[in-house]
Each structure stands twice: as C-alpha cells, then as structure tokens.
Amino acid sequence: MPIRTLVMTGATRGIGRLAAANVVSRRPDIHLVLLARGGADDVAAELRSRGGTVTVITTDLSSPAEVYASADRVTALLGSGDLPPLAGIIANAGIQFTSALTTTADGYEETFAVNVLANHVLIRSLTDSLQDGARITVTSSDTHFGDLRHNLGLVPAPAWRHPATLAAPGAFPDPGSAVAGRTAYSTSKLAVIYLVHAFARQLPDSVQIVSYNPGFVPGTGLARDASRFEQFVVSRVMPALTLTPIAATKSAAARHLADVALGSVVATSGDYIDRGRVVRSSDESFDRARENELWDYAEQLMTDLRC
C-alpha cells in the first residue's frame, strides 16, 4: 500500500492522542504530521515506539499566521517529496475557557481562534495539495444543538453573532462568566459545522470533508481551565455517564475518530458523523446565510495572511 500523509491537530491529549495511536497502529503506511504548540515530541516518541512515522511541526493554533506558516511548510515538504502525498486532515484541536475574554496575541477571542479560524486557515491552505480521495475530518460537538437531550443542559445553546463579533473577546453577556465561556464553545462548534458545509461546496468533488461529534467524553482535558469544583465533577462524577448513551469513553471516542479519518465510516461530503454514524446536525446548522458570512470573514483573513 502506498505511503500517504495525514496532517493532524489536537493530538497531544485526550481523544486526539489516543486516536493518533489508533491510526498508526492500524495503518503503518500513514505518515502522521502533528501540528501542536507543545507536548507533541512526547506524543511523537510514543507513536514511533508503536511503529508510526511521525513529523512534528510546532504551531500555535491560536495564531492564524502560525497556522498559515505551518501549512506552507507542509506544502513545501510535500512538494520536495520529503512527505508522501496528502491523503487527509484531522482537525481535532479544540479548547474551552471559563470566560469569553481569553485573548490571543493577535487580539482574537481564543476559543474562536483555535476552534474555528485555525481550521479554516489550515484546510484552505492545504486544499490544493490534497490528493483525490482525501478526507478532511473536523471535530465538532453535539453542544451545537443547545438542548437538554444532547448535553443535559450542561452547556448553553449557541448564540450566533456576526463572525467579526465572535472573533473578538466579550461577544456574549457577562463575558467574564463561565456561562459566557461555554457559550463561546458551543457557538464555535456550530461555526465548525457551517465551515464544513461551506467547504463541502467549495472543495473538488474528489475531496471529502465531514464533521465528527465524539459525544460527551469525560476526562479529555477540555475542562482544564475550569474551576476545581467543575474539574472534580467532570473527572469524578461525569464518567458514570459513559454507562449511558449520552457519553462515551475516551477510547471509544478515539476509535470512532480514527474510523472517520481513515474512511471506515461511509459518508457524503458535508455530513455530520455522531460517533460512528451519519446523523442530521441541528436545524440551526443549515443556515446558508450564516455559512456564507463566516466563509467571507475567514476568506478575508486568508487574504490578509497572504499579503
């Protein structure tokens, strides 16, 4: 089987780390390129011990310019033959804060920068390098539904604003509160689905993009910025929910992510995959006007980066 490249973000902890191990264990023909700010060298060493071929490119995903530069480096390595052809992207990185005020060096609200803008810049920059049959997998969340059924009311519903507003700190009422931080998260995950729908219309027919929902997964490190009490609840109480259909274990979520990324789950471009099956995302996630305004905003960012 010919060797192929997969570019991955969000592989240093949680389900991403386990999914990366799953990928290299199942597919020794995959050359995994990890984009991460820190901790990737340890992950790479672990993956190599499993027989994986791994390249690390240090990248601060909260910086669109760094994501753009890292994508350029990937493109150069592909062009020189130092990396085999690009068969896909696993855009798994995600972050959540206890406020909507965390600000990047560029002035962006960090949840939106990492969960949304980094994905657009990475995918857009590598589009022309993707080979026929490639699949892009972007991790979303069922918090985008914003209802009791999908998240037990633990996360507020998305509150859509113009992307320029969402990209700035303080987009939601009482922006210093945990509620605002969680709203920023659920809204960013709704934005991910808008991006996936928009890319599905823009990408060549030979390239597929899907969004993946791991379900509620206790112990992934997503709540590492939460209060001690909230971290206690997530780490000690919530794991019991994995015995119900509401939540999933880290190993199960990682296995499903690897299945999706490697093409074991049959889907159509633009689909929303809930764990291992294609389902319909929320009605709100099919708003074409919002998709277009997000695309236009993100494309202006790309124009600025190219200058």
mmCIF file of C-alpha atoms in Angstrom:
data_model
loop_
_atom_site.group_PDB
_atom_site.id
_atom_site.type_symbol
_atom_site.label_atom_id
_atom_site.label_comp_id
_atom_site.label_asym_id
_atom_site.label_seq_id
_atom_site.Cartn_x
_atom_site.Cartn_y
_atom_site.Cartn_z
ATOM 1 C CA MET A 1 0.000 0.000 0.000
ATOM 2 C CA PRO A 2 1.472 3.420 -0.939
ATOM 3 C CA ILE A 3 2.548 5.647 1.942
ATOM 4 C CA ARG A 4 0.318 8.674 2.479
ATOM 5 C CA THR A 5 0.366 11.734 4.768
ATOM 6 C CA LEU A 6 -2.244 12.737 7.328
ATOM 7 C CA VAL A 7 -1.965 16.162 8.980
ATOM 8 C CA MET A 8 -3.431 16.271 12.483
ATOM 9 C CA THR A 9 -4.111 18.869 15.159
ATOM 10 C CA GLY A 10 -5.209 18.152 18.725
ATOM 11 C CA ALA A 11 -3.073 15.019 19.115
ATOM 12 C CA THR A 12 -1.271 15.874 22.349
ATOM 13 C CA ARG A 13 -4.000 14.883 24.813
ATOM 14 C CA GLY A 14 -7.435 13.340 25.220
ATOM 15 C CA ILE A 15 -9.139 11.523 22.377
ATOM 16 C CA GLY A 16 -6.745 13.031 19.829
ATOM 17 C CA ARG A 17 -3.716 11.359 21.415
ATOM 18 C CA LEU A 18 -5.495 8.008 21.550
ATOM 19 C CA ALA A 19 -6.809 8.440 18.005
ATOM 20 C CA ALA A 20 -3.296 9.144 16.703
ATOM 21 C CA ALA A 21 -2.099 5.913 18.322
ATOM 22 C CA ASN A 22 -5.056 4.099 16.792
ATOM 23 C CA VAL A 23 -4.192 5.446 13.331
ATOM 24 C CA VAL A 24 -0.522 4.423 13.369
ATOM 25 C CA SER A 25 -1.334 1.012 14.848
ATOM 26 C CA ARG A 26 -3.867 0.250 12.138
ATOM 27 C CA ARG A 27 -2.165 1.964 9.238
ATOM 28 C CA PRO A 28 1.641 1.720 9.188
ATOM 29 C CA ASP A 29 1.509 3.242 5.701
ATOM 30 C CA ILE A 30 0.414 6.593 7.199
ATOM 31 C CA HIS A 31 2.957 9.354 7.793
ATOM 32 C CA LEU A 32 1.385 11.453 10.536
ATOM 33 C CA VAL A 33 2.231 15.170 10.686
ATOM 34 C CA LEU A 34 1.363 16.708 14.055
ATOM 35 C CA LEU A 35 0.753 20.442 14.403
ATOM 36 C CA ALA A 36 0.877 21.435 18.069
ATOM 37 C CA ARG A 37 2.181 24.146 20.373
ATOM 38 C CA GLY A 38 3.710 21.837 22.973
ATOM 39 C CA GLY A 39 3.819 18.234 24.087
ATOM 40 C CA ALA A 40 3.972 16.825 20.575
ATOM 41 C CA ASP A 41 7.517 15.478 20.917
ATOM 42 C CA ASP A 42 6.413 13.111 23.687
ATOM 43 C CA VAL A 43 3.441 12.001 21.615
ATOM 44 C CA ALA A 44 5.651 11.515 18.561
ATOM 45 C CA ALA A 45 8.064 9.349 20.563
ATOM 46 C CA GLU A 46 5.162 7.229 21.790
ATOM 47 C CA LEU A 47 3.786 6.838 18.264
ATOM 48 C CA ARG A 48 7.207 5.929 16.863
ATOM 49 C CA SER A 49 7.516 3.247 19.539
ATOM 50 C CA ARG A 50 4.365 1.762 18.011
ATOM 51 C CA GLY A 51 5.986 1.748 14.586
ATOM 52 C CA GLY A 52 4.488 5.018 13.381
ATOM 53 C CA THR A 53 6.187 7.533 11.108
ATOM 54 C CA VAL A 54 5.704 10.991 12.589
ATOM 55 C CA THR A 55 6.759 14.561 11.829
ATOM 56 C CA VAL A 56 6.162 17.373 14.327
ATOM 57 C CA ILE A 57 5.668 20.979 13.269
ATOM 58 C CA THR A 58 5.476 23.321 16.253
ATOM 59 C CA THR A 59 2.425 25.522 15.775
ATOM 60 C CA ASP A 60 0.465 27.888 17.985
ATOM 61 C CA LEU A 61 -3.048 27.188 16.728
ATOM 62 C CA SER A 62 -4.326 30.405 18.303
ATOM 63 C CA SER A 63 -2.243 32.341 15.750
ATOM 64 C CA PRO A 64 -3.643 32.307 12.193
ATOM 65 C CA ALA A 65 -0.239 33.435 10.919
ATOM 66 C CA GLU A 66 1.499 30.460 12.552
ATOM 67 C CA VAL A 67 -1.095 28.039 11.175
ATOM 68 C CA TYR A 68 -0.609 29.561 7.734
ATOM 69 C CA ALA A 69 3.193 29.267 8.009
ATOM 70 C CA SER A 70 2.960 25.648 9.180
ATOM 71 C CA ALA A 71 0.636 24.787 6.300
ATOM 72 C CA ASP A 72 3.166 26.373 3.941
ATOM 73 C CA ARG A 73 5.856 24.169 5.437
ATOM 74 C CA VAL A 74 3.708 21.083 4.904
ATOM 75 C CA THR A 75 3.147 22.152 1.296
ATOM 76 C CA ALA A 76 6.894 22.595 0.785
ATOM 77 C CA LEU A 77 7.665 19.159 2.255
ATOM 78 C CA LEU A 78 5.022 17.593 0.020
ATOM 79 C CA GLY A 79 6.461 19.369 -2.998
ATOM 80 C CA SER A 80 10.017 18.253 -2.246
ATOM 81 C CA GLY A 81 8.970 14.650 -1.703
ATOM 82 C CA ASP A 82 10.013 14.695 1.960
ATOM 83 C CA LEU A 83 6.385 13.926 2.752
ATOM 84 C CA PRO A 84 4.303 11.446 0.760
ATOM 85 C CA PRO A 85 1.058 12.636 -0.913
ATOM 86 C CA LEU A 86 -1.537 14.213 1.369
ATOM 87 C CA ALA A 87 -4.456 11.858 1.998
ATOM 88 C CA GLY A 88 -6.288 13.844 4.632
ATOM 89 C CA ILE A 89 -6.507 16.254 7.539
ATOM 90 C CA ILE A 90 -7.706 15.512 11.064
ATOM 91 C CA ALA A 91 -8.627 18.909 12.525
ATOM 92 C CA ASN A 92 -9.277 17.767 16.068
ATOM 93 C CA ALA A 93 -7.912 20.614 18.198
ATOM 94 C CA GLY A 94 -10.442 22.328 20.428
ATOM 95 C CA ILE A 95 -10.425 24.437 23.553
ATOM 96 C CA GLN A 96 -12.894 25.805 26.087
ATOM 97 C CA PHE A 97 -12.435 28.538 28.697
ATOM 98 C CA THR A 98 -14.316 29.709 31.776
ATOM 99 C CA SER A 99 -14.925 33.103 30.207
ATOM 100 C CA ALA A 100 -15.244 34.695 26.781
ATOM 101 C CA LEU A 101 -12.382 37.073 27.461
ATOM 102 C CA THR A 102 -9.290 34.944 26.801
ATOM 103 C CA THR A 103 -7.399 36.853 24.144
ATOM 104 C CA THR A 104 -4.708 35.758 21.699
ATOM 105 C CA ALA A 105 -1.622 37.790 20.840
ATOM 106 C CA ASP A 106 -3.471 38.959 17.712
ATOM 107 C CA GLY A 107 -6.489 40.133 19.709
ATOM 108 C CA TYR A 108 -8.848 37.271 18.837
ATOM 109 C CA GLU A 109 -11.046 35.523 21.392
ATOM 110 C CA GLU A 110 -9.074 32.306 21.780
ATOM 111 C CA THR A 111 -11.953 29.817 21.603
ATOM 112 C CA PHE A 112 -12.953 31.137 18.192
ATOM 113 C CA ALA A 113 -9.343 31.431 17.041
ATOM 114 C CA VAL A 114 -8.472 27.806 17.807
ATOM 115 C CA ASN A 115 -11.796 26.076 17.171
ATOM 116 C CA VAL A 116 -12.760 27.951 14.015
ATOM 117 C CA LEU A 117 -10.143 30.179 12.406
ATOM 118 C CA ALA A 118 -7.276 27.683 12.714
ATOM 119 C CA ASN A 119 -9.372 25.058 10.959
ATOM 120 C CA HIS A 120 -10.227 27.340 8.069
ATOM 121 C CA VAL A 121 -6.662 28.536 7.576
ATOM 122 C CA LEU A 122 -5.230 25.010 7.718
ATOM 123 C CA ILE A 123 -7.753 23.434 5.368
ATOM 124 C CA ARG A 124 -7.804 26.329 2.927
ATOM 125 C CA SER A 125 -4.006 26.429 2.782
ATOM 126 C CA LEU A 126 -3.712 22.697 2.065
ATOM 127 C CA THR A 127 -6.671 22.294 -0.294
ATOM 128 C CA ASP A 128 -4.562 22.280 -3.460
ATOM 129 C CA SER A 129 -2.234 19.643 -2.001
ATOM 130 C CA LEU A 130 -4.935 17.100 -1.182
ATOM 131 C CA GLN A 131 -4.924 14.075 -3.431
ATOM 132 C CA ASP A 132 -8.042 12.557 -4.995
ATOM 133 C CA GLY A 133 -9.990 10.555 -2.423
ATOM 134 C CA ALA A 134 -8.725 12.590 0.523
ATOM 135 C CA ARG A 135 -10.955 13.064 3.565
ATOM 136 C CA ILE A 136 -10.896 16.018 5.944
ATOM 137 C CA THR A 137 -12.325 15.351 9.413
ATOM 138 C CA VAL A 138 -13.177 18.299 11.660
ATOM 139 C CA THR A 139 -14.168 17.643 15.261
ATOM 140 C CA SER A 140 -17.380 19.391 16.265
ATOM 141 C CA SER A 141 -19.669 18.735 19.225
ATOM 142 C CA ASP A 142 -23.289 17.954 19.974
ATOM 143 C CA THR A 143 -23.257 21.053 22.183
ATOM 144 C CA HIS A 144 -24.145 22.879 18.961
ATOM 145 C CA PHE A 145 -27.708 21.566 19.394
ATOM 146 C CA GLY A 146 -28.062 23.582 22.572
ATOM 147 C CA ASP A 147 -30.776 21.373 24.022
ATOM 148 C CA LEU A 148 -31.319 19.187 27.069
ATOM 149 C CA ARG A 149 -31.338 15.973 25.075
ATOM 150 C CA HIS A 150 -27.811 16.368 23.745
ATOM 151 C CA ASN A 151 -25.916 17.891 26.674
ATOM 152 C CA LEU A 152 -28.165 17.680 29.756
ATOM 153 C CA GLY A 153 -28.193 21.463 29.956
ATOM 154 C CA LEU A 154 -24.510 21.499 30.930
ATOM 155 C CA VAL A 155 -23.583 23.816 28.060
ATOM 156 C CA PRO A 156 -25.647 26.835 26.950
ATOM 157 C CA ALA A 157 -27.058 26.945 23.446
ATOM 158 C CA PRO A 158 -25.038 28.685 20.732
ATOM 159 C CA ALA A 159 -25.665 32.408 20.395
ATOM 160 C CA TRP A 160 -24.751 33.368 16.863
ATOM 161 C CA ARG A 161 -23.294 36.785 16.084
ATOM 162 C CA HIS A 162 -21.501 38.120 13.045
ATOM 163 C CA PRO A 163 -18.122 36.335 12.830
ATOM 164 C CA ALA A 164 -16.250 39.589 13.432
ATOM 165 C CA THR A 165 -18.081 39.885 16.758
ATOM 166 C CA LEU A 166 -17.486 36.234 17.670
ATOM 167 C CA ALA A 167 -13.792 36.607 16.886
ATOM 168 C CA ALA A 168 -13.436 39.441 19.404
ATOM 169 C CA PRO A 169 -13.313 38.964 23.207
ATOM 170 C CA GLY A 170 -16.527 39.673 25.087
ATOM 171 C CA ALA A 171 -19.053 38.648 22.441
ATOM 172 C CA PHE A 172 -21.604 37.391 24.981
ATOM 173 C CA PRO A 173 -23.395 38.857 28.025
ATOM 174 C CA ASP A 174 -21.427 38.801 31.285
ATOM 175 C CA PRO A 175 -18.310 37.883 29.270
ATOM 176 C CA GLY A 176 -16.211 37.085 32.338
ATOM 177 C CA SER A 177 -18.547 34.286 33.420
ATOM 178 C CA ALA A 178 -18.318 30.543 32.882
ATOM 179 C CA VAL A 179 -21.654 30.698 31.061
ATOM 180 C CA ALA A 180 -20.137 33.052 28.507
ATOM 181 C CA GLY A 181 -17.129 30.768 28.114
ATOM 182 C CA ARG A 182 -19.344 27.759 27.460
ATOM 183 C CA THR A 183 -21.495 29.762 25.069
ATOM 184 C CA ALA A 184 -18.348 30.691 23.160
ATOM 185 C CA TYR A 185 -17.549 26.980 22.951
ATOM 186 C CA SER A 186 -20.965 25.799 21.724
ATOM 187 C CA THR A 187 -21.111 28.678 19.244
ATOM 188 C CA SER A 188 -17.664 27.803 17.916
ATOM 189 C CA LYS A 189 -18.787 24.227 17.360
ATOM 190 C CA LEU A 190 -21.818 25.450 15.425
ATOM 191 C CA ALA A 191 -19.397 27.544 13.364
ATOM 192 C CA VAL A 192 -17.356 24.408 12.644
ATOM 193 C CA ILE A 193 -20.388 22.822 11.002
ATOM 194 C CA TYR A 194 -21.008 25.976 8.959
ATOM 195 C CA LEU A 195 -17.401 25.772 7.765
ATOM 196 C CA VAL A 196 -17.757 22.103 6.870
ATOM 197 C CA HIS A 197 -20.898 22.816 4.849
ATOM 198 C CA ALA A 198 -19.211 25.722 3.091
ATOM 199 C CA PHE A 199 -16.082 23.715 2.318
ATOM 200 C CA ALA A 200 -18.215 20.845 1.001
ATOM 201 C CA ARG A 201 -19.499 23.253 -1.665
ATOM 202 C CA GLN A 202 -16.049 24.698 -2.401
ATOM 203 C CA LEU A 203 -13.812 21.628 -2.461
ATOM 204 C CA PRO A 204 -13.325 19.478 -5.569
ATOM 205 C CA ASP A 205 -15.686 16.514 -5.829
ATOM 206 C CA SER A 206 -12.689 14.219 -5.318
ATOM 207 C CA VAL A 207 -12.093 15.567 -1.790
ATOM 208 C CA GLN A 208 -14.488 14.959 1.103
ATOM 209 C CA ILE A 209 -14.980 16.903 4.326
ATOM 210 C CA VAL A 210 -17.064 15.783 7.315
ATOM 211 C CA SER A 211 -17.643 16.914 10.890
ATOM 212 C CA TYR A 212 -17.283 14.453 13.749
ATOM 213 C CA ASN A 213 -19.030 14.505 17.117
ATOM 214 C CA PRO A 214 -17.318 12.377 19.783
ATOM 215 C CA GLY A 215 -20.201 12.832 22.221
ATOM 216 C CA PHE A 216 -19.622 13.874 25.809
ATOM 217 C CA VAL A 217 -16.240 12.417 26.766
ATOM 218 C CA PRO A 218 -15.191 12.877 30.419
ATOM 219 C CA GLY A 219 -11.509 13.212 31.177
ATOM 220 C CA THR A 220 -10.272 14.637 27.885
ATOM 221 C CA GLY A 221 -8.691 17.748 29.392
ATOM 222 C CA LEU A 222 -11.170 20.055 27.675
ATOM 223 C CA ALA A 223 -12.246 21.400 31.073
ATOM 224 C CA ARG A 224 -8.688 22.039 32.244
ATOM 225 C CA ASP A 225 -9.396 25.778 32.516
ATOM 226 C CA ALA A 226 -12.470 25.178 34.704
ATOM 227 C CA SER A 227 -12.716 25.716 38.460
ATOM 228 C CA ARG A 228 -11.526 22.992 40.826
ATOM 229 C CA PHE A 229 -15.100 22.056 41.648
ATOM 230 C CA GLU A 230 -16.064 21.787 37.977
ATOM 231 C CA GLN A 231 -12.970 19.714 37.244
ATOM 232 C CA PHE A 232 -13.899 17.428 40.146
ATOM 233 C CA VAL A 233 -17.405 16.941 38.746
ATOM 234 C CA VAL A 234 -16.078 16.257 35.249
ATOM 235 C CA SER A 235 -13.362 13.854 36.383
ATOM 236 C CA ARG A 236 -15.149 12.068 39.232
ATOM 237 C CA VAL A 237 -18.891 12.273 38.594
ATOM 238 C CA MET A 238 -19.366 12.525 34.845
ATOM 239 C CA PRO A 239 -17.515 9.298 33.978
ATOM 240 C CA ALA A 240 -20.556 7.404 35.266
ATOM 241 C CA LEU A 241 -22.423 8.769 32.250
ATOM 242 C CA THR A 242 -20.299 6.590 29.961
ATOM 243 C CA LEU A 243 -22.571 3.763 31.074
ATOM 244 C CA THR A 244 -25.409 5.553 29.264
ATOM 245 C CA PRO A 245 -25.883 6.505 25.571
ATOM 246 C CA ILE A 246 -25.188 10.167 26.433
ATOM 247 C CA ALA A 247 -21.431 9.847 26.943
ATOM 248 C CA ALA A 248 -18.524 7.878 25.540
ATOM 249 C CA THR A 249 -15.220 6.686 26.929
ATOM 250 C CA LYS A 250 -12.022 8.251 25.625
ATOM 251 C CA SER A 251 -11.006 5.000 23.938
ATOM 252 C CA ALA A 252 -14.352 4.646 22.156
ATOM 253 C CA ALA A 253 -14.361 8.272 21.006
ATOM 254 C CA ALA A 254 -10.769 7.917 19.772
ATOM 255 C CA ARG A 255 -11.588 4.744 17.882
ATOM 256 C CA HIS A 256 -14.537 6.443 16.199
ATOM 257 C CA LEU A 257 -12.380 9.444 15.262
ATOM 258 C CA ALA A 258 -9.795 7.136 13.686
ATOM 259 C CA ASP A 259 -12.559 5.257 11.854
ATOM 260 C CA VAL A 260 -13.907 8.502 10.411
ATOM 261 C CA ALA A 261 -10.492 9.862 9.453
ATOM 262 C CA LEU A 262 -9.411 6.610 7.789
ATOM 263 C CA GLY A 263 -12.634 6.367 5.795
ATOM 264 C CA SER A 264 -14.118 3.361 7.580
ATOM 265 C CA VAL A 265 -17.346 5.311 8.118
ATOM 266 C CA VAL A 266 -19.176 5.830 4.848
ATOM 267 C CA ALA A 267 -20.363 9.421 4.470
ATOM 268 C CA THR A 268 -21.056 12.162 1.955
ATOM 269 C CA SER A 269 -19.105 15.400 1.933
ATOM 270 C CA GLY A 270 -20.636 17.823 4.425
ATOM 271 C CA ASP A 271 -22.084 15.085 6.636
ATOM 272 C CA TYR A 272 -22.183 15.202 10.436
ATOM 273 C CA ILE A 273 -20.970 11.951 11.977
ATOM 274 C CA ASP A 274 -22.141 11.253 15.510
ATOM 275 C CA ARG A 275 -19.604 8.792 16.868
ATOM 276 C CA GLY A 276 -19.787 6.067 14.216
ATOM 277 C CA ARG A 277 -22.855 7.004 12.223
ATOM 278 C CA VAL A 278 -24.108 9.768 9.978
ATOM 279 C CA VAL A 279 -26.966 11.770 11.519
ATOM 280 C CA ARG A 280 -28.519 15.138 10.834
ATOM 281 C CA SER A 281 -26.958 18.057 12.668
ATOM 282 C CA SER A 282 -29.210 20.715 14.194
ATOM 283 C CA ASP A 283 -31.689 22.648 12.071
ATOM 284 C CA GLU A 284 -29.783 25.799 13.009
ATOM 285 C CA SER A 285 -26.634 24.375 11.421
ATOM 286 C CA PHE A 286 -28.182 24.607 7.934
ATOM 287 C CA ASP A 287 -28.357 28.393 7.756
ATOM 288 C CA ARG A 288 -26.816 29.248 4.383
ATOM 289 C CA ALA A 289 -26.592 32.975 5.127
ATOM 290 C CA ARG A 290 -24.509 32.302 8.242
ATOM 291 C CA GLU A 291 -22.343 29.839 6.344
ATOM 292 C CA ASN A 292 -21.663 32.472 3.716
ATOM 293 C CA GLU A 293 -20.879 35.258 6.196
ATOM 294 C CA LEU A 294 -18.469 33.006 8.084
ATOM 295 C CA TRP A 295 -16.812 31.926 4.842
ATOM 296 C CA ASP A 296 -16.442 35.527 3.707
ATOM 297 C CA TYR A 297 -14.944 36.569 7.041
ATOM 298 C CA ALA A 298 -12.494 33.658 7.055
ATOM 299 C CA GLU A 299 -11.550 34.287 3.430
ATOM 300 C CA GLN A 300 -10.740 37.905 4.220
ATOM 301 C CA LEU A 301 -8.421 36.591 6.918
ATOM 302 C CA MET A 302 -6.752 34.381 4.303
ATOM 303 C CA THR A 303 -6.321 37.399 2.015
ATOM 304 C CA ASP A 304 -4.685 39.323 4.854
ATOM 305 C CA LEU A 305 -2.328 36.428 5.618
ATOM 306 C CA ARG A 306 -1.239 36.153 2.007
ATOM 307 C CA CYS A 307 -0.289 39.838 1.843
#
